[in-house]
Amino acid sequence: MTTALQQQVFALDARYNAHRAPQSLNFRTLYIRRRSQLLRDTKRSADDWKQYIKLRSALLQQRYGTTKVDSSSSISSLNINKSVINERTIFSTTGCVVPTKEAEASRAMVGGTTMAENYAFVGVEHIFDQHTKAVTMVKFANNDRTRLCCSSLDGNLSVCDLANNSPIVSAVLKGHIKAVTGFDWSINNDLIVSASLDGSIRVWKVADFKCLSIIKENNDVQILCCVFQPINNNLILAGNNKGELRIANISTGRYLKYVCRIGGNILSIAFDTNGKFLWAGNDRGEIVSVFCELNEALCKMKKFSLASHCSITSLSYRAWISREARDPLLLVNATDNSMYLLSITDCEGSLQLKRKFQNRHQKHIVRSTFCPIMSFRQGACVVTGSEDGSIYFVDIEKMGNRSVVNTLQGHSSSVLSISFNYDESFLATSDLQGLVIIWKKGNMSQ
């Protein structure tokens, strides 16, 4: 209870922080760091915290007036003009996901704790501010608790380390001359591949943070997303603004001859765990399944179209999310104010709607993710960013407003990307102003 109230105070400070020294981002970052530390160290009863929130809110409104999250700056070429939903809370609008109604054995394995208790956070562990523009993507290294990579519209990537309770920026990777749209870690974390609006893919060697290879497209091509091929990390899949999926070979530094034309701007790619299928999402509301043949050709299979003309900004694959939900799923963010859960129904990668959640999302590249640890509880959890500046933990089994099991409020602008480390002890989130917040997991009772 106390932790939740502390979080409300921090959210209040973050919401008004943009009004403090508007020309000095460094001061605002230092202020919010200090406020986070003070709130963690302060011991009050629940009643005292409630009174403090009331007084703090009144004082801030008196000084700065009413405020709302600023999401006016665009981080992409998306030009979407739809009405903004009034609801702040994510809520679901369609059928059942987890087939079993009871999961007593699963709950017993984890001591009967609830989903909300499992995803309670004690507050901000650290705030990184090494980037001068929006941080488009954050991602922890594979099976690594402390290493984190970030990409930004400022054209740089950074590698951070949270080890030994002393978070540091290990390196800033410079080379792209335009915005970095995304990146991926290789399976053993020795390489990072990055995509940029400058038309290039760069491969970075993590051991010395040097650029190992540059793979360049034509001058009028923008690379909007990239991923390693899961079973062959010598190959990279890239999507561009020409609606093309292409394969690049790291060893040769060249693209292969095969081109798979999807159409639109390809904004997101997700592979299955075997590397045989991938799904690509574009700015036309289409998700296309693609089969990766043995000769490294790409064969377009099935297309799934959302009802509205929107952009598919994020795709995440999960073979199964809990003991009670074992079908393969895709988690999708779209700029029609929605997050979708789609089931994969056949061997051609066909998709079917399972659940739809409303979320504040119209303009930016907002991402979501499955929680990495398989749930032994009744229910299954995903996490998404939002243009209202919040991070939502959503139980995909629950209906209506009950689906949100936790909300983190610390950003004062749109939350663009999120990433858990492998054991869920840290959550990294990034925003439109270039801040990266590291959240530490805790217990609701603290």
mmCIF file of C-alpha atoms in Angstrom, residues 14-404:
data_model
loop_
_atom_site.group_PDB
_atom_site.id
_atom_site.type_symbol
_atom_site.label_atom_id
_atom_site.label_comp_id
_atom_site.label_asym_id
_atom_site.label_seq_id
_atom_site.Cartn_x
_atom_site.Cartn_y
_atom_site.Cartn_z
ATOM 1 C CA ALA A 14 7.066 13.705 -13.011
ATOM 2 C CA ARG A 15 3.898 15.143 -14.529
ATOM 3 C CA TYR A 16 4.814 18.691 -13.491
ATOM 4 C CA ASN A 17 8.555 18.299 -14.058
ATOM 5 C CA ALA A 18 8.444 19.635 -17.626
ATOM 6 C CA HIS A 19 7.440 23.033 -16.177
ATOM 7 C CA ARG A 20 10.536 23.264 -13.980
ATOM 8 C CA ALA A 21 13.368 25.087 -15.756
ATOM 9 C CA PRO A 22 11.964 24.319 -19.243
ATOM 10 C CA GLN A 23 15.260 25.305 -20.884
ATOM 11 C CA SER A 24 17.370 23.051 -18.645
ATOM 12 C CA LEU A 25 16.810 19.339 -19.204
ATOM 13 C CA ASN A 26 19.793 18.454 -16.986
ATOM 14 C CA PHE A 27 18.272 20.243 -14.019
ATOM 15 C CA ARG A 28 14.912 18.521 -14.503
ATOM 16 C CA THR A 29 16.608 15.123 -14.690
ATOM 17 C CA LEU A 30 18.636 15.822 -11.531
ATOM 18 C CA TYR A 31 15.488 17.007 -9.744
ATOM 19 C CA ILE A 32 13.438 13.910 -10.557
ATOM 20 C CA ARG A 33 16.333 11.628 -9.565
ATOM 21 C CA ARG A 34 16.587 13.345 -6.187
ATOM 22 C CA ARG A 35 12.820 13.207 -5.654
ATOM 23 C CA SER A 36 12.845 9.480 -6.371
ATOM 24 C CA GLN A 37 15.606 8.930 -3.823
ATOM 25 C CA LEU A 38 13.872 11.002 -1.162
ATOM 26 C CA LEU A 39 10.551 9.233 -1.634
ATOM 27 C CA ARG A 40 12.185 5.796 -1.315
ATOM 28 C CA ASP A 41 13.976 6.820 1.871
ATOM 29 C CA THR A 42 10.978 8.467 3.535
ATOM 30 C CA LYS A 43 8.909 6.381 5.966
ATOM 31 C CA ARG A 44 5.291 7.401 6.466
ATOM 32 C CA SER A 45 2.034 5.700 7.257
ATOM 33 C CA ALA A 46 -0.552 5.203 4.516
ATOM 34 C CA ASP A 47 -2.721 7.978 5.955
ATOM 35 C CA ASP A 48 0.236 10.367 6.041
ATOM 36 C CA TRP A 49 1.062 9.594 2.400
ATOM 37 C CA LYS A 50 -2.541 10.262 1.360
ATOM 38 C CA GLN A 51 -2.503 13.638 3.091
ATOM 39 C CA TYR A 52 0.894 14.435 1.547
ATOM 40 C CA ILE A 53 -0.400 13.631 -1.955
ATOM 41 C CA LYS A 54 -3.354 15.944 -1.455
ATOM 42 C CA LEU A 55 -1.195 18.841 -0.257
ATOM 43 C CA ARG A 56 1.508 18.259 -2.886
ATOM 44 C CA SER A 57 -1.056 18.217 -5.674
ATOM 45 C CA ALA A 58 -2.650 21.457 -4.465
ATOM 46 C CA LEU A 59 0.728 23.238 -4.230
ATOM 47 C CA LEU A 60 1.857 22.122 -7.698
ATOM 48 C CA GLN A 61 -1.441 23.148 -9.276
ATOM 49 C CA GLN A 62 -1.249 26.515 -7.563
ATOM 50 C CA ARG A 63 2.280 27.095 -8.894
ATOM 51 C CA TYR A 64 2.037 25.626 -12.402
ATOM 52 C CA GLY A 65 -1.682 25.282 -13.071
ATOM 53 C CA THR A 66 -3.289 22.152 -14.430
ATOM 54 C CA THR A 67 -1.050 20.103 -16.677
ATOM 55 C CA LYS A 68 -1.186 17.144 -18.998
ATOM 56 C CA VAL A 69 1.359 14.899 -20.671
ATOM 57 C CA ASP A 70 2.967 16.552 -23.679
ATOM 58 C CA SER A 71 3.063 14.243 -26.659
ATOM 59 C CA SER A 72 3.108 16.820 -29.423
ATOM 60 C CA SER A 73 6.499 15.899 -30.880
ATOM 61 C CA SER A 74 6.514 13.143 -33.458
ATOM 62 C CA ILE A 75 9.196 10.470 -33.536
ATOM 63 C CA SER A 76 8.339 9.137 -36.960
ATOM 64 C CA SER A 77 6.818 10.071 -40.288
ATOM 65 C CA LEU A 78 3.398 8.821 -39.139
ATOM 66 C CA ASN A 79 0.637 11.283 -39.988
ATOM 67 C CA ILE A 80 -2.439 10.014 -38.192
ATOM 68 C CA ASN A 81 -5.281 12.287 -37.086
ATOM 69 C CA LYS A 82 -7.824 10.407 -34.987
ATOM 70 C CA SER A 83 -9.810 11.432 -31.920
ATOM 71 C CA VAL A 84 -8.098 10.825 -28.588
ATOM 72 C CA ILE A 85 -9.846 8.404 -26.260
ATOM 73 C CA ASN A 86 -10.935 9.783 -22.906
ATOM 74 C CA GLU A 87 -10.136 6.711 -20.831
ATOM 75 C CA ARG A 88 -6.750 6.665 -19.149
ATOM 76 C CA THR A 89 -6.966 2.999 -18.241
ATOM 77 C CA ILE A 90 -6.396 0.155 -20.654
ATOM 78 C CA PHE A 91 -9.376 -2.150 -20.949
ATOM 79 C CA SER A 92 -10.157 -5.275 -22.952
ATOM 80 C CA THR A 93 -13.042 -5.749 -25.355
ATOM 81 C CA THR A 94 -13.133 -9.350 -26.512
ATOM 82 C CA GLY A 95 -13.039 -13.043 -25.546
ATOM 83 C CA CYS A 96 -11.195 -15.457 -23.305
ATOM 84 C CA VAL A 97 -7.471 -16.157 -23.507
ATOM 85 C CA VAL A 98 -6.645 -18.600 -20.728
ATOM 86 C CA PRO A 99 -8.901 -21.655 -21.032
ATOM 87 C CA THR A 100 -8.903 -22.935 -17.453
ATOM 88 C CA LYS A 101 -10.843 -21.115 -14.751
ATOM 89 C CA GLU A 102 -8.961 -22.624 -11.842
ATOM 90 C CA ALA A 103 -5.214 -22.941 -11.412
ATOM 91 C CA GLU A 104 -4.810 -24.013 -7.791
ATOM 92 C CA ALA A 105 -1.720 -26.112 -8.525
ATOM 93 C CA SER A 106 -0.059 -23.193 -10.311
ATOM 94 C CA ARG A 107 -0.868 -20.760 -7.515
ATOM 95 C CA ALA A 108 0.470 -23.188 -4.922
ATOM 96 C CA MET A 109 3.835 -23.309 -6.703
ATOM 97 C CA VAL A 110 4.341 -19.589 -6.092
ATOM 98 C CA GLY A 111 2.825 -19.346 -2.642
ATOM 99 C CA GLY A 112 -0.557 -18.070 -3.767
ATOM 100 C CA THR A 113 0.629 -14.524 -4.518
ATOM 101 C CA THR A 114 -1.455 -12.457 -6.891
ATOM 102 C CA MET A 115 -0.436 -11.047 -10.255
ATOM 103 C CA ALA A 116 -0.475 -7.524 -8.775
ATOM 104 C CA GLU A 117 1.866 -8.575 -5.957
ATOM 105 C CA ASN A 118 4.214 -10.226 -8.431
ATOM 106 C CA TYR A 119 4.516 -7.045 -10.504
ATOM 107 C CA ALA A 120 4.810 -4.467 -7.731
ATOM 108 C CA PHE A 121 7.812 -2.138 -8.002
ATOM 109 C CA VAL A 122 9.554 -0.286 -5.174
ATOM 110 C CA GLY A 123 10.370 2.714 -7.347
ATOM 111 C CA VAL A 124 13.055 4.149 -9.589
ATOM 112 C CA GLU A 125 16.472 2.542 -9.384
ATOM 113 C CA HIS A 126 18.191 4.928 -11.798
ATOM 114 C CA ILE A 127 17.548 7.479 -14.559
ATOM 115 C CA PHE A 128 19.793 7.638 -17.632
ATOM 116 C CA ASP A 129 19.877 10.845 -19.684
ATOM 117 C CA GLN A 130 22.780 10.354 -22.109
ATOM 118 C CA HIS A 131 20.562 10.854 -25.177
ATOM 119 C CA THR A 132 19.463 14.284 -26.376
ATOM 120 C CA LYS A 133 16.361 13.122 -28.284
ATOM 121 C CA ALA A 134 13.685 10.455 -27.944
ATOM 122 C CA VAL A 135 14.910 6.955 -27.045
ATOM 123 C CA THR A 136 13.224 4.752 -29.639
ATOM 124 C CA MET A 137 14.097 1.370 -28.149
ATOM 125 C CA VAL A 138 15.532 -0.192 -24.987
ATOM 126 C CA LYS A 139 16.449 -3.860 -24.653
ATOM 127 C CA PHE A 140 18.320 -5.945 -22.089
ATOM 128 C CA ALA A 141 20.883 -8.416 -23.383
ATOM 129 C CA ASN A 142 19.765 -12.040 -23.663
ATOM 130 C CA ASN A 143 19.871 -13.916 -20.338
ATOM 131 C CA ASP A 144 21.726 -10.971 -18.828
ATOM 132 C CA ARG A 145 20.516 -9.214 -15.710
ATOM 133 C CA THR A 146 22.356 -5.907 -15.985
ATOM 134 C CA ARG A 147 23.387 -4.996 -19.555
ATOM 135 C CA LEU A 148 21.041 -2.719 -21.460
ATOM 136 C CA CYS A 149 21.189 -1.116 -24.906
ATOM 137 C CA CYS A 150 19.312 2.025 -25.980
ATOM 138 C CA SER A 151 18.792 3.640 -29.404
ATOM 139 C CA SER A 152 17.796 7.230 -30.057
ATOM 140 C CA LEU A 153 16.638 9.762 -32.602
ATOM 141 C CA ASP A 154 19.917 11.593 -31.896
ATOM 142 C CA GLY A 155 21.640 8.991 -34.131
ATOM 143 C CA ASN A 156 23.464 7.188 -31.320
ATOM 144 C CA LEU A 157 23.153 3.969 -29.364
ATOM 145 C CA SER A 158 24.334 3.479 -25.795
ATOM 146 C CA VAL A 159 25.194 0.423 -23.721
ATOM 147 C CA CYS A 160 24.500 0.676 -19.991
ATOM 148 C CA ASP A 161 25.404 -1.573 -17.065
ATOM 149 C CA LEU A 162 23.421 -1.831 -13.819
ATOM 150 C CA ALA A 163 25.872 -4.116 -12.023
ATOM 151 C CA ASN A 164 27.106 -3.596 -8.455
ATOM 152 C CA ASN A 165 24.376 -1.058 -7.589
ATOM 153 C CA SER A 166 26.306 1.562 -9.557
ATOM 154 C CA PRO A 167 24.630 2.063 -12.965
ATOM 155 C CA ILE A 168 26.943 3.447 -15.651
ATOM 156 C CA VAL A 169 26.932 4.180 -19.370
ATOM 157 C CA SER A 170 29.577 1.768 -20.657
ATOM 158 C CA ALA A 171 29.743 3.223 -24.157
ATOM 159 C CA VAL A 172 28.000 5.486 -26.654
ATOM 160 C CA LEU A 173 28.028 4.002 -30.161
ATOM 161 C CA LYS A 174 28.365 6.771 -32.743
ATOM 162 C CA GLY A 175 28.310 6.376 -36.512
ATOM 163 C CA HIS A 176 24.785 6.743 -37.847
ATOM 164 C CA ILE A 177 24.140 10.186 -39.292
ATOM 165 C CA LYS A 178 20.366 10.047 -38.810
ATOM 166 C CA ALA A 179 17.913 8.662 -36.254
ATOM 167 C CA VAL A 180 18.381 5.072 -35.054
ATOM 168 C CA THR A 181 15.011 3.336 -35.393
ATOM 169 C CA GLY A 182 15.836 0.062 -33.634
ATOM 170 C CA PHE A 183 18.397 -2.624 -32.893
ATOM 171 C CA ASP A 184 18.826 -6.225 -31.759
ATOM 172 C CA TRP A 185 21.270 -8.265 -29.659
ATOM 173 C CA SER A 186 22.783 -11.430 -31.128
ATOM 174 C CA ILE A 187 21.915 -14.651 -29.318
ATOM 175 C CA ASN A 188 25.184 -14.724 -27.337
ATOM 176 C CA ASN A 189 25.322 -10.919 -26.930
ATOM 177 C CA ASP A 190 28.621 -10.475 -28.757
ATOM 178 C CA LEU A 191 27.054 -8.300 -31.483
ATOM 179 C CA ILE A 192 24.467 -5.529 -31.760
ATOM 180 C CA VAL A 193 22.826 -4.683 -35.078
ATOM 181 C CA SER A 194 21.239 -1.246 -35.526
ATOM 182 C CA ALA A 195 18.941 0.271 -38.179
ATOM 183 C CA SER A 196 18.763 3.922 -39.158
ATOM 184 C CA LEU A 197 16.926 6.434 -41.294
ATOM 185 C CA ASP A 198 20.289 7.049 -42.993
ATOM 186 C CA GLY A 199 19.682 3.829 -44.956
ATOM 187 C CA SER A 200 22.387 1.798 -43.239
ATOM 188 C CA ILE A 201 22.613 -1.198 -40.955
ATOM 189 C CA ARG A 202 25.591 -1.183 -38.608
ATOM 190 C CA VAL A 203 26.965 -4.221 -36.782
ATOM 191 C CA TRP A 204 28.732 -3.408 -33.514
ATOM 192 C CA LYS A 205 31.183 -5.632 -31.643
ATOM 193 C CA VAL A 206 30.220 -5.519 -27.972
ATOM 194 C CA ALA A 207 33.678 -6.487 -26.669
ATOM 195 C CA ASP A 208 35.250 -3.195 -27.753
ATOM 196 C CA PHE A 209 32.149 -1.262 -28.939
ATOM 197 C CA LYS A 210 33.634 -0.869 -32.430
ATOM 198 C CA CYS A 211 31.633 -0.880 -35.662
ATOM 199 C CA LEU A 212 32.347 -4.217 -37.313
ATOM 200 C CA SER A 213 30.384 -3.746 -40.541
ATOM 201 C CA ILE A 214 28.223 -1.237 -42.429
ATOM 202 C CA ILE A 215 25.589 -2.509 -44.837
ATOM 203 C CA LYS A 216 24.180 0.331 -46.944
ATOM 204 C CA GLU A 217 20.956 0.607 -48.889
ATOM 205 C CA ASN A 218 20.239 3.032 -51.732
ATOM 206 C CA ASN A 219 20.198 6.697 -50.818
ATOM 207 C CA ASP A 220 16.398 6.997 -50.763
ATOM 208 C CA VAL A 221 15.836 3.984 -48.488
ATOM 209 C CA GLN A 222 15.230 4.247 -44.738
ATOM 210 C CA ILE A 223 15.727 1.188 -42.538
ATOM 211 C CA LEU A 224 12.877 1.127 -40.019
ATOM 212 C CA CYS A 225 13.513 -2.144 -38.125
ATOM 213 C CA CYS A 226 15.978 -5.023 -37.950
ATOM 214 C CA VAL A 227 16.416 -8.367 -36.145
ATOM 215 C CA PHE A 228 18.923 -11.204 -36.101
ATOM 216 C CA GLN A 229 17.813 -14.505 -37.619
ATOM 217 C CA PRO A 230 17.401 -16.606 -34.424
ATOM 218 C CA ILE A 231 19.127 -19.766 -35.673
ATOM 219 C CA ASN A 232 21.758 -18.051 -37.832
ATOM 220 C CA ASN A 233 23.114 -14.846 -36.346
ATOM 221 C CA ASN A 234 25.187 -14.264 -39.464
ATOM 222 C CA LEU A 235 21.959 -13.097 -41.107
ATOM 223 C CA ILE A 236 19.932 -9.966 -40.394
ATOM 224 C CA LEU A 237 16.338 -9.273 -41.439
ATOM 225 C CA ALA A 238 15.584 -5.628 -42.194
ATOM 226 C CA GLY A 239 12.365 -3.773 -43.067
ATOM 227 C CA ASN A 240 12.378 -0.481 -44.943
ATOM 228 C CA ASN A 241 10.181 2.399 -46.085
ATOM 229 C CA LYS A 242 9.771 0.784 -49.518
ATOM 230 C CA GLY A 243 7.734 -2.056 -48.064
ATOM 231 C CA GLU A 244 10.566 -4.544 -48.508
ATOM 232 C CA LEU A 245 11.930 -7.254 -46.250
ATOM 233 C CA ARG A 246 15.562 -8.008 -47.034
ATOM 234 C CA ILE A 247 18.247 -10.318 -45.648
ATOM 235 C CA ALA A 248 21.754 -9.017 -45.014
ATOM 236 C CA ASN A 249 24.825 -11.213 -44.535
ATOM 237 C CA ILE A 250 27.253 -9.959 -41.881
ATOM 238 C CA SER A 251 30.237 -11.879 -43.283
ATOM 239 C CA THR A 252 29.933 -10.416 -46.776
ATOM 240 C CA GLY A 253 28.515 -7.066 -45.714
ATOM 241 C CA ARG A 254 25.887 -7.289 -48.435
ATOM 242 C CA TYR A 255 22.196 -7.943 -48.915
ATOM 243 C CA LEU A 256 21.113 -11.239 -50.430
ATOM 244 C CA LYS A 257 19.289 -11.130 -53.754
ATOM 245 C CA TYR A 258 15.920 -12.159 -52.308
ATOM 246 C CA VAL A 259 13.413 -9.371 -51.647
ATOM 247 C CA CYS A 260 10.022 -9.947 -50.037
ATOM 248 C CA ARG A 261 7.597 -7.124 -50.806
ATOM 249 C CA ILE A 262 5.076 -6.477 -48.055
ATOM 250 C CA GLY A 263 4.032 -2.922 -48.922
ATOM 251 C CA GLY A 264 3.840 0.289 -46.913
ATOM 252 C CA ASN A 265 6.478 1.205 -44.325
ATOM 253 C CA ILE A 266 7.613 -1.923 -42.479
ATOM 254 C CA LEU A 267 7.822 -0.782 -38.850
ATOM 255 C CA SER A 268 8.113 -4.056 -36.904
ATOM 256 C CA ILE A 269 9.361 -7.635 -37.249
ATOM 257 C CA ALA A 270 9.029 -10.648 -34.943
ATOM 258 C CA PHE A 271 10.472 -14.151 -35.403
ATOM 259 C CA ASP A 272 9.266 -17.411 -33.929
ATOM 260 C CA THR A 273 11.772 -19.237 -31.730
ATOM 261 C CA ASN A 274 12.806 -21.644 -34.511
ATOM 262 C CA GLY A 275 13.563 -18.942 -37.048
ATOM 263 C CA LYS A 276 11.249 -20.539 -39.616
ATOM 264 C CA PHE A 277 8.511 -17.921 -39.547
ATOM 265 C CA LEU A 278 8.450 -14.180 -39.094
ATOM 266 C CA TRP A 279 5.669 -11.618 -39.006
ATOM 267 C CA ALA A 280 6.068 -8.106 -40.408
ATOM 268 C CA GLY A 281 3.820 -5.151 -39.579
ATOM 269 C CA ASN A 282 3.424 -2.010 -41.689
ATOM 270 C CA ASP A 283 1.742 1.384 -41.572
ATOM 271 C CA ARG A 284 -1.363 0.071 -43.359
ATOM 272 C CA GLY A 285 -2.639 -1.994 -40.449
ATOM 273 C CA GLU A 286 -1.354 -5.228 -42.028
ATOM 274 C CA ILE A 287 0.598 -8.102 -40.466
ATOM 275 C CA VAL A 288 2.067 -10.556 -42.969
ATOM 276 C CA SER A 289 3.472 -13.987 -42.117
ATOM 277 C CA VAL A 290 6.655 -14.931 -44.003
ATOM 278 C CA PHE A 291 8.272 -18.362 -44.274
ATOM 279 C CA CYS A 292 12.087 -18.478 -44.243
ATOM 280 C CA GLU A 293 13.135 -21.179 -46.704
ATOM 281 C CA LEU A 294 16.252 -23.310 -46.394
ATOM 282 C CA ASN A 295 17.909 -21.466 -49.297
ATOM 283 C CA GLU A 296 17.434 -18.222 -47.325
ATOM 284 C CA ALA A 297 14.606 -17.017 -49.561
ATOM 285 C CA LEU A 298 11.533 -15.372 -48.041
ATOM 286 C CA CYS A 299 8.080 -16.637 -48.992
ATOM 287 C CA LYS A 300 5.048 -14.480 -48.157
ATOM 288 C CA MET A 301 2.232 -16.598 -46.678
ATOM 289 C CA LYS A 302 -0.815 -15.043 -44.959
ATOM 290 C CA LYS A 303 -1.974 -11.480 -44.357
ATOM 291 C CA PHE A 304 -3.980 -10.259 -41.363
ATOM 292 C CA SER A 305 -5.517 -6.796 -41.596
ATOM 293 C CA LEU A 306 -6.871 -4.718 -38.741
ATOM 294 C CA ALA A 307 -10.183 -3.002 -39.333
ATOM 295 C CA SER A 308 -8.734 0.491 -39.106
ATOM 296 C CA HIS A 309 -6.003 2.019 -41.252
ATOM 297 C CA CYS A 310 -3.230 2.292 -38.683
ATOM 298 C CA SER A 311 0.443 1.590 -38.110
ATOM 299 C CA ILE A 312 1.709 -1.647 -36.517
ATOM 300 C CA THR A 313 4.473 -0.255 -34.309
ATOM 301 C CA SER A 314 5.428 -3.337 -32.278
ATOM 302 C CA LEU A 315 5.276 -7.127 -32.634
ATOM 303 C CA SER A 316 6.289 -9.643 -29.950
ATOM 304 C CA TYR A 317 6.122 -13.433 -30.274
ATOM 305 C CA ARG A 318 5.599 -15.920 -27.456
ATOM 306 C CA ALA A 319 5.237 -19.680 -27.928
ATOM 307 C CA TRP A 320 3.101 -19.884 -24.780
ATOM 308 C CA ILE A 321 2.606 -17.453 -21.959
ATOM 309 C CA SER A 322 1.476 -19.597 -19.012
ATOM 310 C CA ARG A 323 0.680 -23.143 -17.957
ATOM 311 C CA GLU A 324 -2.935 -22.468 -18.816
ATOM 312 C CA ALA A 325 -2.363 -20.635 -22.137
ATOM 313 C CA ARG A 326 -0.151 -22.749 -24.355
ATOM 314 C CA ASP A 327 -1.011 -21.550 -27.838
ATOM 315 C CA PRO A 328 1.538 -19.340 -29.680
ATOM 316 C CA LEU A 329 0.674 -15.643 -29.561
ATOM 317 C CA LEU A 330 1.602 -12.296 -31.074
ATOM 318 C CA LEU A 331 1.398 -9.113 -29.009
ATOM 319 C CA VAL A 332 0.702 -6.094 -31.227
ATOM 320 C CA ASN A 333 0.708 -2.326 -30.707
ATOM 321 C CA ALA A 334 -1.227 -0.236 -33.227
ATOM 322 C CA THR A 335 -1.914 3.469 -33.639
ATOM 323 C CA ASP A 336 -5.693 2.995 -33.431
ATOM 324 C CA ASN A 337 -5.442 3.406 -29.638
ATOM 325 C CA SER A 338 -5.153 -0.365 -29.238
ATOM 326 C CA MET A 339 -2.982 -3.259 -28.138
ATOM 327 C CA TYR A 340 -3.949 -6.607 -29.642
ATOM 328 C CA LEU A 341 -3.328 -10.204 -28.651
ATOM 329 C CA LEU A 342 -3.428 -12.510 -31.691
ATOM 330 C CA SER A 343 -3.236 -16.303 -31.721
ATOM 331 C CA ILE A 344 -1.251 -18.138 -34.408
ATOM 332 C CA THR A 345 -3.656 -20.715 -35.760
ATOM 333 C CA ASP A 346 -1.847 -22.856 -38.346
ATOM 334 C CA CYS A 347 1.440 -23.847 -39.961
ATOM 335 C CA GLU A 348 1.251 -20.896 -42.362
ATOM 336 C CA GLY A 349 1.347 -18.297 -39.599
ATOM 337 C CA SER A 350 -2.316 -17.283 -39.907
ATOM 338 C CA LEU A 351 -3.560 -14.957 -37.153
ATOM 339 C CA GLN A 352 -6.814 -14.682 -35.231
ATOM 340 C CA LEU A 353 -7.890 -12.002 -32.770
ATOM 341 C CA LYS A 354 -7.912 -13.179 -29.156
ATOM 342 C CA ARG A 355 -8.164 -9.957 -27.206
ATOM 343 C CA LYS A 356 -8.108 -6.214 -27.782
ATOM 344 C CA PHE A 357 -7.062 -3.634 -25.178
ATOM 345 C CA GLN A 358 -7.547 0.102 -25.544
ATOM 346 C CA ASN A 359 -4.473 2.212 -24.950
ATOM 347 C CA ARG A 360 -3.525 5.847 -25.572
ATOM 348 C CA HIS A 361 -1.624 5.352 -28.842
ATOM 349 C CA GLN A 362 -2.108 7.381 -32.020
ATOM 350 C CA LYS A 363 1.113 8.990 -33.112
ATOM 351 C CA HIS A 364 4.392 7.463 -31.960
ATOM 352 C CA ILE A 365 6.262 4.183 -32.198
ATOM 353 C CA VAL A 366 5.080 2.608 -28.926
ATOM 354 C CA ARG A 367 6.207 -0.904 -27.967
ATOM 355 C CA SER A 368 5.032 -3.658 -25.638
ATOM 356 C CA THR A 369 6.396 -6.979 -24.420
ATOM 357 C CA PHE A 370 5.430 -10.236 -22.777
ATOM 358 C CA CYS A 371 6.719 -10.625 -19.221
ATOM 359 C CA PRO A 372 9.671 -12.998 -19.673
ATOM 360 C CA ILE A 373 8.963 -15.406 -16.794
ATOM 361 C CA MET A 374 6.213 -17.898 -17.500
ATOM 362 C CA SER A 375 3.367 -17.267 -15.086
ATOM 363 C CA PHE A 376 2.517 -20.015 -12.575
ATOM 364 C CA ARG A 377 -0.530 -18.026 -11.484
ATOM 365 C CA GLN A 378 -3.983 -17.844 -12.932
ATOM 366 C CA GLY A 379 -3.637 -15.222 -15.645
ATOM 367 C CA ALA A 380 -0.795 -14.015 -17.860
ATOM 368 C CA CYS A 381 0.862 -10.610 -17.962
ATOM 369 C CA VAL A 382 2.097 -8.228 -20.664
ATOM 370 C CA VAL A 383 3.507 -4.698 -20.345
ATOM 371 C CA THR A 384 3.013 -1.752 -22.684
ATOM 372 C CA GLY A 385 4.044 1.859 -23.013
ATOM 373 C CA SER A 386 1.505 4.579 -23.677
ATOM 374 C CA GLU A 387 1.277 8.107 -24.990
ATOM 375 C CA ASP A 388 -0.239 9.224 -21.668
ATOM 376 C CA GLY A 389 3.191 8.742 -20.045
ATOM 377 C CA SER A 390 2.285 5.583 -18.104
ATOM 378 C CA ILE A 391 3.467 1.971 -18.182
ATOM 379 C CA TYR A 392 0.663 -0.562 -17.900
ATOM 380 C CA PHE A 393 0.880 -4.155 -16.644
ATOM 381 C CA VAL A 394 -2.041 -6.011 -18.189
ATOM 382 C CA ASP A 395 -3.426 -9.413 -17.196
ATOM 383 C CA ILE A 396 -4.626 -10.629 -20.577
ATOM 384 C CA GLU A 397 -7.166 -12.988 -18.996
ATOM 385 C CA LYS A 398 -9.146 -10.337 -17.148
ATOM 386 C CA MET A 399 -11.904 -8.239 -18.632
ATOM 387 C CA GLY A 400 -12.582 -4.512 -18.424
ATOM 388 C CA ASN A 401 -10.675 -2.188 -16.085
ATOM 389 C CA ARG A 402 -9.691 -5.184 -13.957
ATOM 390 C CA SER A 403 -7.150 -6.166 -16.633
ATOM 391 C CA VAL A 404 -4.636 -3.537 -15.443
#
